[in-house]
mmCIF file of C-alpha atoms in Angstrom:
data_model
loop_
_atom_site.group_PDB
_atom_site.id
_atom_site.type_symbol
_atom_site.label_atom_id
_atom_site.label_comp_id
_atom_site.label_asym_id
_atom_site.label_seq_id
_atom_site.Cartn_x
_atom_site.Cartn_y
_atom_site.Cartn_z
ATOM 1 C CA UNK C 1 0.000 0.000 0.000
ATOM 2 C CA UNK C 2 1.210 3.500 -0.708
ATOM 3 C CA UNK C 3 0.036 7.008 -0.092
ATOM 4 C CA UNK C 4 1.186 10.477 -1.121
ATOM 5 C CA UNK C 5 1.664 13.053 1.611
ATOM 6 C CA UNK C 6 0.639 16.368 0.054
ATOM 7 C CA UNK C 7 3.478 18.505 1.369
ATOM 8 C CA UNK C 8 6.772 19.995 0.266
ATOM 9 C CA UNK C 9 7.821 20.228 3.917
ATOM 10 C CA UNK C 10 10.669 17.719 4.264
ATOM 11 C CA UNK C 11 10.365 17.719 8.071
ATOM 12 C CA UNK C 12 6.674 16.754 7.958
ATOM 13 C CA UNK C 13 7.462 13.984 5.477
ATOM 14 C CA UNK C 14 10.278 12.658 7.675
ATOM 15 C CA UNK C 15 7.969 12.803 10.701
ATOM 16 C CA UNK C 16 5.272 10.746 8.958
ATOM 17 C CA UNK C 17 7.793 8.184 7.710
ATOM 18 C CA UNK C 18 9.219 7.822 11.236
ATOM 19 C CA UNK C 19 5.749 7.126 12.615
ATOM 20 C CA UNK C 20 4.990 4.585 9.872
ATOM 21 C CA UNK C 21 8.265 2.804 10.706
ATOM 22 C CA UNK C 22 7.482 2.967 14.442
ATOM 23 C CA UNK C 23 4.135 1.240 13.801
ATOM 24 C CA UNK C 24 5.902 -1.306 11.510
ATOM 25 C CA UNK C 25 3.339 -0.780 8.768
ATOM 26 C CA UNK C 26 3.610 -2.003 5.187
ATOM 27 C CA UNK C 27 2.983 1.493 3.848
ATOM 28 C CA UNK C 28 5.129 3.469 1.425
ATOM 29 C CA UNK C 29 4.885 7.219 1.940
ATOM 30 C CA UNK C 30 5.651 9.377 -1.083
ATOM 31 C CA UNK C 31 6.150 13.127 -0.957
ATOM 32 C CA UNK C 32 5.273 15.687 -3.615
ATOM 33 C CA UNK C 33 8.849 15.462 -4.920
ATOM 34 C CA UNK C 34 8.101 11.818 -5.817
ATOM 35 C CA UNK C 35 5.125 12.585 -8.081
ATOM 36 C CA UNK C 36 4.499 14.815 -11.100
ATOM 37 C CA UNK C 37 4.173 18.465 -10.138
ATOM 38 C CA UNK C 38 0.682 19.946 -10.001
ATOM 39 C CA UNK C 39 -0.678 23.346 -8.945
ATOM 40 C CA UNK C 40 -1.239 23.222 -5.194
ATOM 41 C CA UNK C 41 -4.509 24.743 -4.010
ATOM 42 C CA UNK C 42 -4.665 27.959 -2.026
ATOM 43 C CA UNK C 43 -5.529 27.308 1.627
ATOM 44 C CA UNK C 44 -8.772 29.249 1.573
ATOM 45 C CA UNK C 45 -10.748 27.403 4.242
ATOM 46 C CA UNK C 46 -11.286 28.840 7.717
ATOM 47 C CA UNK C 47 -10.642 25.588 9.553
ATOM 48 C CA UNK C 48 -7.689 23.212 9.758
ATOM 49 C CA UNK C 49 -9.993 20.386 8.687
ATOM 50 C CA UNK C 50 -11.190 22.268 5.609
ATOM 51 C CA UNK C 51 -7.668 23.089 4.445
ATOM 52 C CA UNK C 52 -6.402 19.549 5.032
ATOM 53 C CA UNK C 53 -9.252 18.070 2.982
ATOM 54 C CA UNK C 54 -8.749 20.632 0.213
ATOM 55 C CA UNK C 55 -5.060 19.637 -0.077
ATOM 56 C CA UNK C 56 -5.745 15.887 0.093
ATOM 57 C CA UNK C 57 -8.399 16.094 -2.633
ATOM 58 C CA UNK C 58 -6.144 18.133 -4.919
ATOM 59 C CA UNK C 59 -3.312 15.633 -4.491
ATOM 60 C CA UNK C 60 -5.592 12.653 -5.111
ATOM 61 C CA UNK C 61 -7.118 14.264 -8.199
ATOM 62 C CA UNK C 62 -3.721 15.208 -9.658
ATOM 63 C CA UNK C 63 -1.855 11.961 -8.935
ATOM 64 C CA UNK C 64 -4.578 9.316 -8.970
ATOM 65 C CA UNK C 65 -3.067 8.006 -5.728
ATOM 66 C CA UNK C 66 -4.509 7.854 -2.200
ATOM 67 C CA UNK C 67 -3.455 11.098 -0.538
ATOM 68 C CA UNK C 68 -2.869 12.351 2.976
ATOM 69 C CA UNK C 69 -2.640 16.014 3.880
ATOM 70 C CA UNK C 70 -2.452 17.903 7.099
ATOM 71 C CA UNK C 71 -3.091 21.435 8.126
ATOM 72 C CA UNK C 72 -1.623 22.410 11.416
ATOM 73 C CA UNK C 73 -0.792 25.437 13.457
ATOM 74 C CA UNK C 74 -0.891 27.056 16.839
ATOM 75 C CA UNK C 75 -3.836 28.588 18.675
ATOM 76 C CA UNK C 76 -3.123 31.101 21.449
ATOM 77 C CA UNK C 77 -5.968 31.685 23.882
ATOM 78 C CA UNK C 78 -5.038 35.340 24.504
ATOM 79 C CA UNK C 79 -5.198 35.977 20.754
ATOM 80 C CA UNK C 80 -8.674 34.455 20.313
ATOM 81 C CA UNK C 81 -7.132 31.233 18.975
ATOM 82 C CA UNK C 82 -4.986 33.022 16.418
ATOM 83 C CA UNK C 83 -2.690 32.535 14.510
ATOM 84 C CA UNK C 84 -4.756 29.385 13.796
ATOM 85 C CA UNK C 85 -4.961 28.518 10.104
ATOM 86 C CA UNK C 86 -2.685 31.513 9.393
ATOM 87 C CA UNK C 87 0.176 30.105 11.503
ATOM 88 C CA UNK C 88 2.529 29.639 8.534
ATOM 89 C CA UNK C 89 1.712 33.128 7.210
ATOM 90 C CA UNK C 90 1.333 34.995 10.504
ATOM 91 C CA UNK C 91 3.949 37.627 9.611
ATOM 92 C CA UNK C 92 2.688 37.833 6.018
ATOM 93 C CA UNK C 93 2.719 35.772 2.842
ATOM 94 C CA UNK C 94 6.127 34.179 2.337
ATOM 95 C CA UNK C 95 7.171 34.812 5.956
ATOM 96 C CA UNK C 96 9.885 32.588 7.404
ATOM 97 C CA UNK C 97 9.468 30.492 10.548
ATOM 98 C CA UNK C 98 11.693 33.002 12.331
ATOM 99 C CA UNK C 99 9.581 35.996 11.261
ATOM 100 C CA UNK C 100 6.376 34.280 12.382
ATOM 101 C CA UNK C 101 7.988 33.339 15.695
ATOM 102 C CA UNK C 102 9.311 36.863 16.292
ATOM 103 C CA UNK C 103 5.891 38.399 15.630
ATOM 104 C CA UNK C 104 4.111 36.044 18.025
ATOM 105 C CA UNK C 105 6.709 36.691 20.752
ATOM 106 C CA UNK C 106 6.236 40.439 20.280
ATOM 107 C CA UNK C 107 2.443 40.122 20.493
ATOM 108 C CA UNK C 108 2.689 38.284 23.819
ATOM 109 C CA UNK C 109 5.442 40.480 25.282
ATOM 110 C CA UNK C 110 3.305 42.441 27.768
ATOM 111 C CA UNK C 111 1.076 39.574 28.874
ATOM 112 C CA UNK C 112 0.974 37.542 32.063
ATOM 113 C CA UNK C 113 3.062 34.371 31.529
ATOM 114 C CA UNK C 114 0.396 32.338 33.360
ATOM 115 C CA UNK C 115 -2.164 33.351 30.734
ATOM 116 C CA UNK C 116 -0.085 32.366 27.693
ATOM 117 C CA UNK C 117 -1.925 29.101 27.174
ATOM 118 C CA UNK C 118 -2.674 27.531 23.848
ATOM 119 C CA UNK C 119 -2.355 24.446 21.747
ATOM 120 C CA UNK C 120 -0.917 23.020 18.604
ATOM 121 C CA UNK C 121 -3.632 21.640 16.316
ATOM 122 C CA UNK C 122 -3.298 19.135 13.505
ATOM 123 C CA UNK C 123 -6.103 18.136 11.176
ATOM 124 C CA UNK C 124 -5.268 15.223 8.916
ATOM 125 C CA UNK C 125 -7.286 14.283 5.861
ATOM 126 C CA UNK C 126 -7.265 11.218 3.630
ATOM 127 C CA UNK C 127 -8.733 11.143 0.149
ATOM 128 C CA UNK C 128 -8.757 8.018 -2.018
ATOM 129 C CA UNK C 129 -9.465 7.586 -5.742
ATOM 130 C CA UNK C 130 -12.590 5.572 -4.883
ATOM 131 C CA UNK C 131 -14.083 8.644 -3.193
ATOM 132 C CA UNK C 132 -13.373 7.572 0.385
ATOM 133 C CA UNK C 133 -12.503 10.521 2.628
ATOM 134 C CA UNK C 134 -11.654 10.702 6.304
ATOM 135 C CA UNK C 135 -10.688 13.702 8.444
ATOM 136 C CA UNK C 136 -9.567 13.813 12.070
ATOM 137 C CA UNK C 137 -8.143 16.370 14.498
ATOM 138 C CA UNK C 138 -5.637 16.139 17.344
ATOM 139 C CA UNK C 139 -4.205 18.723 19.729
ATOM 140 C CA UNK C 140 -1.286 19.247 22.086
ATOM 141 C CA UNK C 141 -2.128 21.600 24.956
ATOM 142 C CA UNK C 142 0.490 23.740 26.642
ATOM 143 C CA UNK C 143 1.804 27.247 27.215
ATOM 144 C CA UNK C 144 4.151 29.667 25.503
ATOM 145 C CA UNK C 145 7.393 31.083 26.861
ATOM 146 C CA UNK C 146 8.851 34.442 25.879
ATOM 147 C CA UNK C 147 12.378 33.303 25.004
ATOM 148 C CA UNK C 148 12.985 30.672 22.296
ATOM 149 C CA UNK C 149 14.898 27.636 23.561
ATOM 150 C CA UNK C 150 16.134 24.573 21.658
ATOM 151 C CA UNK C 151 17.340 23.752 18.168
ATOM 152 C CA UNK C 152 15.075 20.839 17.225
ATOM 153 C CA UNK C 153 11.662 20.945 15.613
ATOM 154 C CA UNK C 154 10.443 23.858 13.529
ATOM 155 C CA UNK C 155 7.915 26.684 13.483
ATOM 156 C CA UNK C 156 6.754 27.700 16.945
ATOM 157 C CA UNK C 157 8.410 24.746 18.724
ATOM 158 C CA UNK C 158 11.091 26.903 20.457
ATOM 159 C CA UNK C 159 8.476 28.780 22.527
ATOM 160 C CA UNK C 160 5.933 26.025 23.214
ATOM 161 C CA UNK C 161 6.007 23.853 26.336
ATOM 162 C CA UNK C 162 3.510 20.995 26.289
ATOM 163 C CA UNK C 163 1.457 20.265 29.411
ATOM 164 C CA UNK C 164 3.416 17.982 31.722
ATOM 165 C CA UNK C 165 6.765 19.088 30.263
ATOM 166 C CA UNK C 166 9.382 21.564 31.427
ATOM 167 C CA UNK C 167 11.215 21.775 28.092
ATOM 168 C CA UNK C 168 10.092 23.404 24.863
ATOM 169 C CA UNK C 169 9.207 21.233 21.888
ATOM 170 C CA UNK C 170 12.459 22.381 20.285
ATOM 171 C CA UNK C 171 14.410 20.820 23.169
ATOM 172 C CA UNK C 172 12.786 17.419 22.693
ATOM 173 C CA UNK C 173 14.260 14.663 20.566
ATOM 174 C CA UNK C 174 12.217 13.720 17.491
ATOM 175 C CA UNK C 175 11.009 10.563 19.281
ATOM 176 C CA UNK C 176 9.997 12.507 22.404
ATOM 177 C CA UNK C 177 8.087 15.037 20.332
ATOM 178 C CA UNK C 178 6.405 12.387 18.154
ATOM 179 C CA UNK C 179 5.110 10.669 21.299
ATOM 180 C CA UNK C 180 3.108 13.713 22.437
ATOM 181 C CA UNK C 181 2.700 16.013 19.450
ATOM 182 C CA UNK C 182 -0.531 16.988 17.761
ATOM 183 C CA UNK C 183 0.795 15.616 14.462
ATOM 184 C CA UNK C 184 2.028 12.416 16.084
ATOM 185 C CA UNK C 185 -1.415 11.817 17.577
ATOM 186 C CA UNK C 186 -3.180 12.629 14.308
ATOM 187 C CA UNK C 187 -0.872 10.449 12.223
ATOM 188 C CA UNK C 188 -1.167 7.476 14.596
ATOM 189 C CA UNK C 189 -4.964 7.786 14.588
ATOM 190 C CA UNK C 190 -5.022 8.021 10.784
ATOM 191 C CA UNK C 191 -2.652 5.065 10.383
ATOM 192 C CA UNK C 192 -4.830 3.034 12.752
ATOM 193 C CA UNK C 193 -7.869 3.926 10.641
ATOM 194 C CA UNK C 194 -6.049 3.027 7.393
ATOM 195 C CA UNK C 195 -4.980 -0.359 8.769
ATOM 196 C CA UNK C 196 -8.540 -1.155 9.866
ATOM 197 C CA UNK C 197 -9.844 -0.055 6.475
ATOM 198 C CA UNK C 198 -7.342 -2.356 4.761
#
């Protein structure tokens, strides 16, 4: 069995492949670099689930292969759950991880550290050529710190400390992060569903 992960993010692809290996599944995960190029859809939906399904459908339609796609980001309670679906573009279209991180740190600068709660969210969607679709959502609750710490991970990981942890996500090893992350939970749930589906 094989599936295409609709992403050009090498770190997301590596993360999914690690989890497939961890579960010892007979599943080959291709990335967009492994299939013919196609125009990727604009992420126009207002929910993580909507964007994930939009990307999975586009990949399935373009490649003829079963496709997985995720949409993920961070929700900060003090910011009315923003950046949300705009997490990757929080500092503007084409913004780098560092620019997005710097903007979020600046926006939380004068707030009470105890109130800097939030969560990482991952919606994962599956779309198959036979029309089967499945979408699920997973979260990782925690709080944000004002000074980035750690060199692992990506995005907002250097300022996010998951509930029950004392280290930021960027201080965790890939295996430690996979065990508790929003994407790890979503991927494991989706893989479990795929195995049951056959």
